[in-house]
Amino acid sequence: MLGYDISWAAFNIIEVMSASKFTFKRIGYLAASQCFHEGTDVIMLTTNQIRKDLSSPNQYDTGVALTGLSCFVTPDLARDLANDIMTLMSHTKPYIRKKAVLIMYKVFLKYPESLRPAFPRLKEKLEDPDPGVQSAAVNVICELARRNPKNYLSLAPLFFKLMTSSTNNWVLIKIIKLFGALTPLEPRLGKKLIEPLTNLIHSTSAMSLLYECVNTVIAVLISLSSGMPNHSASIQLCVQKLRILIEDSDQNLKYLGLLAMSKILKTHPKSVQSHKDLILQCLDDKDESIRLRALDLLYGMVSKKNLMEIVKKLMIHVDKAEGTTYRDELLTKIIDICSQSNYQYITNFEWYISILVELTRLEGTRHGHLIAAQMLDVAIRVKAIRKFAVSQMAMLLDNAHLIASNTQRNGICEVLYAAAWICGEFSEHLEEANQTLEAMLRPKVTTLPGHIQAVYVQNMVKLYASILQQKEQAGEKEAAQEITQLMIERLPQFVQSADLEVQERASCILQLIKYIQKLQVKEVPVAEEVIALFAGELNPVAPKAQKKVPVPEGLDLDAWINEPPSDSESEDEKPKTIFHEEEQRHSRHRQPEIDEEELARRREARKQEQANNPFYIKSSPSPQKRYQDTPGVEHIPVVQIDLSVPLKVPGMPMSDQYVKLEEERRHKQKLEKDKKKKKQKKEKRGKHHRHNSLHTESEEDIAPAHHVDIITEEMPENALPSDEDDKDPNDPYKALDIDLDKPLADSEKLPVQRHRNVETLKSPDSEVPLVEKKSKKPKKKEKKHKDKERDKGKKKEKEKKVVEEEEEEEKKGEDLDFWLSTAPPTAPTPQAQSEPGTGTAVVAESQEVKKEEREEQDEEEEDEGKKSSKHKKKKHKKEKEEKSKDKKKSKKKSHHSEEEPPVSVQNGTLEDEPLPPMSSYRLLAENPYIKMTYDIQGNLQHDSQVTVSVIFENKSTSFLKSMELNVLDSLNTKMLRPEGSSVHDGIPVPFQLPPGISNEAQFVFTLQSIVMAQKLKGTLSFIVKNDEGSTHEKLDFKLHFSCASYLITTPCYSDAFAKLLESGDLHMSSIKVDGISISFQHLLAKICFHHHFSVVERVDSCASMYSRSIQGHHVCLLVKKGENSVSIDGKCNDSTLLSNLLDEMKETLSKC
Amino acid sequence: MIKAILIFNNHGKPRLSKFYQRYSEDTQQQIIRETFHLVSKRDENVCNFLEGGLLIGGSDNKLIYRHYATLYFVFCVDSSESELGILDLIQVFVETLDKCFENVCELDLIFHVDKVHNILAEMVMGGMVLETNMNEIVTQIDAQNKLEKSETFIFQSPRQAGRQRLV
């Protein structure tokens, strides 16, 4: 009580609890609620007392017992008392009812089995006449639903009703919060909600309700985020209301406004960005909570354009911040903001490094290691920055005494760790290597923490090696010896270190250097060999690499490698035998004389193993053996360092200058671009080429200051893509993930206390009111029990149950669907949803075209001045059209040349007229690295699968690897992924592509409906590896599943064909295409090939054709050719499929 | 869910602590200390929400507090509770106390911890809000007090006795 232990009084408390007077009982229960818990051993003594109190005639006795129980309920208590509490849920007094309802949540938590039997009654209580009981029921269901929302979707209609009818703000808030949790699972629900919520927002005066409404609207919008253009109004409304909240003088509202804003930010960053001013203003607020919220918002608002500006502001705040916690928070935020999504927004890494260096001046921060990690990461992954980074780090090392002045508890000295490593590893960029080495050898260094000293020692040698090489190449032998002497003089101070790691490294290195000295005296060149110690690059390894290496098949990590030492064998069992065995082993060891072949084989195996080992540094295809070729200045991307930047003054804030420089640079860039544009325009007069750059400066126009290729982290090649590591197996709420829509089974009832000698079969119904409704089943069961065929009966019962369950589930599902589908104006089906997407794409395209036109118009007006432009424009357009036609043609040609047409199966005879080469492979996507073409084939065995064959062609001179193809599934069409992987995982392409090679991979898709054509968006991600390093690339594509791809060429004989036509259950449709010039023979071949038909019969210029879909639709065609036109009559089981097919055919034919 | 309800004075002396999750006494004391440390630093006119973070449970939790004269009322809640709603609840709680004690002061809380607990039990049960209507709460409390009085006369007016001695 009040923080003091009173567990010694536990038994006395129970005594007081059992007092007959309410006064004492209340005190007893209060004490129990304060100090009892699951570990209290006397708690089991209370069960009967509590049961007695629960059934007391005095409502306050019951109430007190319930309240007390809510605080110390254990699994045992929950199991034993669940049934009593259940009966209390329909007590006459609302006071007891609401307490009983509320405590059920605690019971569910401790005893999950009770959830299903109790749930129907809980649901009833949602419509209790007493508002308090109602509110309690809502409360409980909201808590349950928050953890496992999907089980409670079916309650949505009920809650919707409550929401529109209730006036209690508490209940409303809870329901609205609940809807917030449900909408992500059912977008249709969101659509239905938007309107009433918007009404509430407009009408309510309660700020709490308004806020929750806004919150849920946001959740709804997030769940709908894709392709709902008409909801921008709702977003605007939300943002507006939030702005009002933020501008309010009440700090609480301001805080909440910012909180909600950050939720919008995730999906609709644009609408929040317009309030940047407001948020920056909040950074100056005196309230820390608000400042932290504003910081969170900033994270999402950065772009390439404003990053520097925002960080500059934050740096000012860092200087001003008084508390260390807030300053630390600022520091982490700055780093977060800059490093987010792989340094996406950083255009100038020099600036970032200087920001990091500036941050090292912070005193007393705990986040030195964060800064250090960033320094390392940037220096390793951004090659271009290494030179600059090294110079900065050398400076840091030089001024180490400033940083490490009050060491030990000062976290900032961690940066020295990074500085030392960077200087050592990239020592070839170091200008004044001697000076840095001396800085690292200062006696003061020994005061640093051990792990930093260890890094110092290791990197000194790297530095030493590179200096040695320099000197030797320059022929300055004496200087080389001097530096060796220096090392030998200074290293002993590390050898004496108390830290074992430092001591060991230092001793080793000291010996090494002494040896080098001896060689130097003999004038043997050693530099190359010393530097060979550190040859090879250290590449970054992905943080989860180790975890992702799958355990090879057949490897049991828990199995003993050797026979386990048996405990039973006593020690004194003759040592003789052991000795004997040992001898044998020895001889066995010696026995196999390993021949050359065996050795070679083993070596190969070891190489293989090393290649697969993420921790083994691979020799890359182009090994950069530094000691062989001279330090490769050529292949290091050279950074133009602007010397106007004062590098050497550590105290000066330098990043500001970068901001200025950056502005200048951008300005310059813009000017240059403008110039170029003008030039282009001039050229254009002659050449007319397309260019896409717009006049307004968009974000993408800001080119990074230097070429930045960020090296991706390495992953083991056979790493598993799935990533499920954040699940807590001990989550108490997991047990409550129970399907509540299933009807109750007989076995599911709350345990009821009975006397032992009562006949157990007597009547479960009378004791458990819940089971009453389904009393028929238990009776049946009883009979069967009496029969001795128990097992059989049970089985049958089970089967029945399963069937019933399924039926009922379907019903439930339908109910919900029905409720949702009657939603206002239109709740379009998912297929319809996908259409607006393509629609907008079309619109966007046409806009683009318009823009181009406008641009051209502009150009012309500029160029031609006063000449009559109209005439010209026309010409222009014509030329353009011609051009695009050319393009198309060329594309087609490339397709044609790609492959010989596979011989299609046809039972109609073909004349020997030569056919033009055809390819069914269509272009999927293309970029400078790779070209993908694809073909879709139906699968006869599975009526709902198609196979997509994709040919990958490497067009570049680089090596392509780690290709991964991912497709955004639609409801109808899904990519078949290996078991266990989620919808968002891609499928790795099972090969790598050397330059100029192409290869084919197949992907299987499952579909439900095949009557409509489908388009799926997808991405291919891959790694381009060449001499300069590797970059990560992506290529987006759209897979087009035409209806024809669902057809399978099936031969059919004319009599079967006639029968089919006669049967009369086929729908009919026809098309006519004019302007066909190719021969009928070609035409048929085309239809056969592209649309997977076979010719049944052909008479003159008239032919009947047949095909079958993978789902067994028959498609019959009658093709007639007139003069310059072709008419096709089709018949099919499914009219939609037919009309879609004919449309596709029309398109093919119209190209002829 | 409400995870804990704490009341302490301006010097950090706990006047009431109710945890709806089990913590050992040491942890409880530490939580109270740290919460006081966090809350007492804040100015009067800043917002009433604090991200407790490490204190109780995970980052899902928030501290929502109000400061009345010499007392801080702190509720630690998770994300399923509405922030403004809880602020209102604290207000209701304090007003109820005021009604039941007639001008409540810190001393009332010291001498009648049990009563404060009883009032709280009528509002929040096992971490969930039971009743928010003040009149309803007061009626139930009065009825229980009447029941107590009818049982014995010893407990007639302990409150006044306490007042007389100390005030």
Tab-separated table of N, CA and C in Angstrom, chain A residues 47 141 149 210 224 259 262 281 418 452 477 483 533 580 614 632 674 751 826 873 908 931 954 974-975 1015 1079 1089:
chain	number	residue	atom	x	y	z
A	47	THR	N	-11.493	-18.364	-3.072
A	47	THR	CA	-12.469	-18.695	-4.103
A	47	THR	C	-13.900	-18.807	-3.567
A	141	ILE	N	-15.583	-4.736	-25.353
A	141	ILE	CA	-15.398	-5.194	-26.733
A	141	ILE	C	-14.321	-4.372	-27.432
A	149	PRO	N	-8.532	-7.294	-34.084
A	149	PRO	CA	-9.687	-6.651	-34.712
A	149	PRO	C	-10.468	-7.550	-35.664
A	210	LEU	N	-14.404	15.466	-31.106
A	210	LEU	CA	-13.932	15.985	-32.387
A	210	LEU	C	-12.566	15.390	-32.729
A	224	LEU	N	-7.840	3.795	-47.114
A	224	LEU	CA	-8.350	3.959	-48.478
A	224	LEU	C	-7.321	4.559	-49.402
A	259	LEU	N	-0.001	15.470	-32.804
A	259	LEU	CA	0.008	14.005	-32.786
A	259	LEU	C	-0.772	13.443	-33.977
A	262	SER	N	0.839	13.916	-37.370
A	262	SER	CA	1.905	12.977	-37.745
A	262	SER	C	1.316	11.706	-38.346
A	281	GLN	N	7.209	26.671	-36.015
A	281	GLN	CA	6.887	27.567	-34.918
A	281	GLN	C	6.767	26.782	-33.615
A	418	ALA	N	35.226	6.089	-34.664
A	418	ALA	CA	34.943	6.180	-36.099
A	418	ALA	C	36.077	6.893	-36.818
A	452	ILE	N	38.164	1.899	-27.811
A	452	ILE	CA	38.621	2.917	-28.758
A	452	ILE	C	40.131	2.802	-28.952
A	477	LYS	N	64.397	6.359	-47.777
A	477	LYS	CA	64.570	5.252	-46.858
A	477	LYS	C	64.688	5.719	-45.422
A	483	ILE	N	59.940	6.638	-39.294
A	483	ILE	CA	58.558	6.376	-38.894
A	483	ILE	C	58.461	5.049	-38.146
A	533	LEU	N	48.786	-6.763	-45.769
A	533	LEU	CA	48.036	-7.171	-44.570
A	533	LEU	C	46.617	-6.620	-44.587
A	580	HIS	N	43.888	-47.184	-25.299
A	580	HIS	CA	43.837	-47.993	-26.493
A	580	HIS	C	43.095	-47.267	-27.611
A	614	PRO	N	28.802	-14.957	-45.284
A	614	PRO	CA	28.692	-13.504	-45.328
A	614	PRO	C	29.838	-12.815	-44.610
A	632	GLY	N	45.000	3.303	-56.897
A	632	GLY	CA	44.196	3.627	-58.066
A	632	GLY	C	43.459	4.934	-57.941
A	674	ASP	N	18.970	25.938	-67.871
A	674	ASP	CA	18.251	26.848	-68.763
A	674	ASP	C	19.018	27.011	-70.065
A	751	PRO	N	-16.874	-23.907	-16.850
A	751	PRO	CA	-16.873	-24.944	-15.829
A	751	PRO	C	-17.802	-24.555	-14.687
A	826	THR	N	-21.888	4.378	-53.937
A	826	THR	CA	-21.411	3.145	-54.527
A	826	THR	C	-20.273	2.629	-53.700
A	873	LYS	N	2.502	24.625	-86.521
A	873	LYS	CA	2.110	23.678	-85.484
A	873	LYS	C	1.612	22.403	-86.123
A	908	GLY	N	-6.347	-27.901	-88.509
A	908	GLY	CA	-6.665	-27.460	-89.866
A	908	GLY	C	-5.379	-27.457	-90.680
A	931	LYS	N	16.276	-5.673	-70.121
A	931	LYS	CA	15.055	-5.648	-70.912
A	931	LYS	C	14.287	-6.908	-70.577
A	954	ASN	N	20.234	-8.924	-70.290
A	954	ASN	CA	21.154	-7.942	-69.735
A	954	ASN	C	21.724	-7.102	-70.870
A	974	LYS	N	-3.169	-13.319	-58.210
A	974	LYS	CA	-2.126	-13.278	-57.192
A	974	LYS	C	-0.923	-14.072	-57.667
A	975	MET	N	0.236	-13.584	-57.327
A	975	MET	CA	1.438	-14.326	-57.667
A	975	MET	C	1.593	-15.461	-56.662
A	1015	LYS	N	-4.511	-6.022	-65.315
A	1015	LYS	CA	-3.165	-5.449	-65.350
A	1015	LYS	C	-2.612	-5.459	-63.941
A	1079	SER	N	-3.624	-11.324	-96.226
A	1079	SER	CA	-4.361	-12.476	-96.769
A	1079	SER	C	-5.083	-13.213	-95.660
A	1089	PHE	N	-2.184	-17.809	-83.488
A	1089	PHE	CA	-0.984	-17.637	-82.709
A	1089	PHE	C	-1.199	-16.726	-81.506
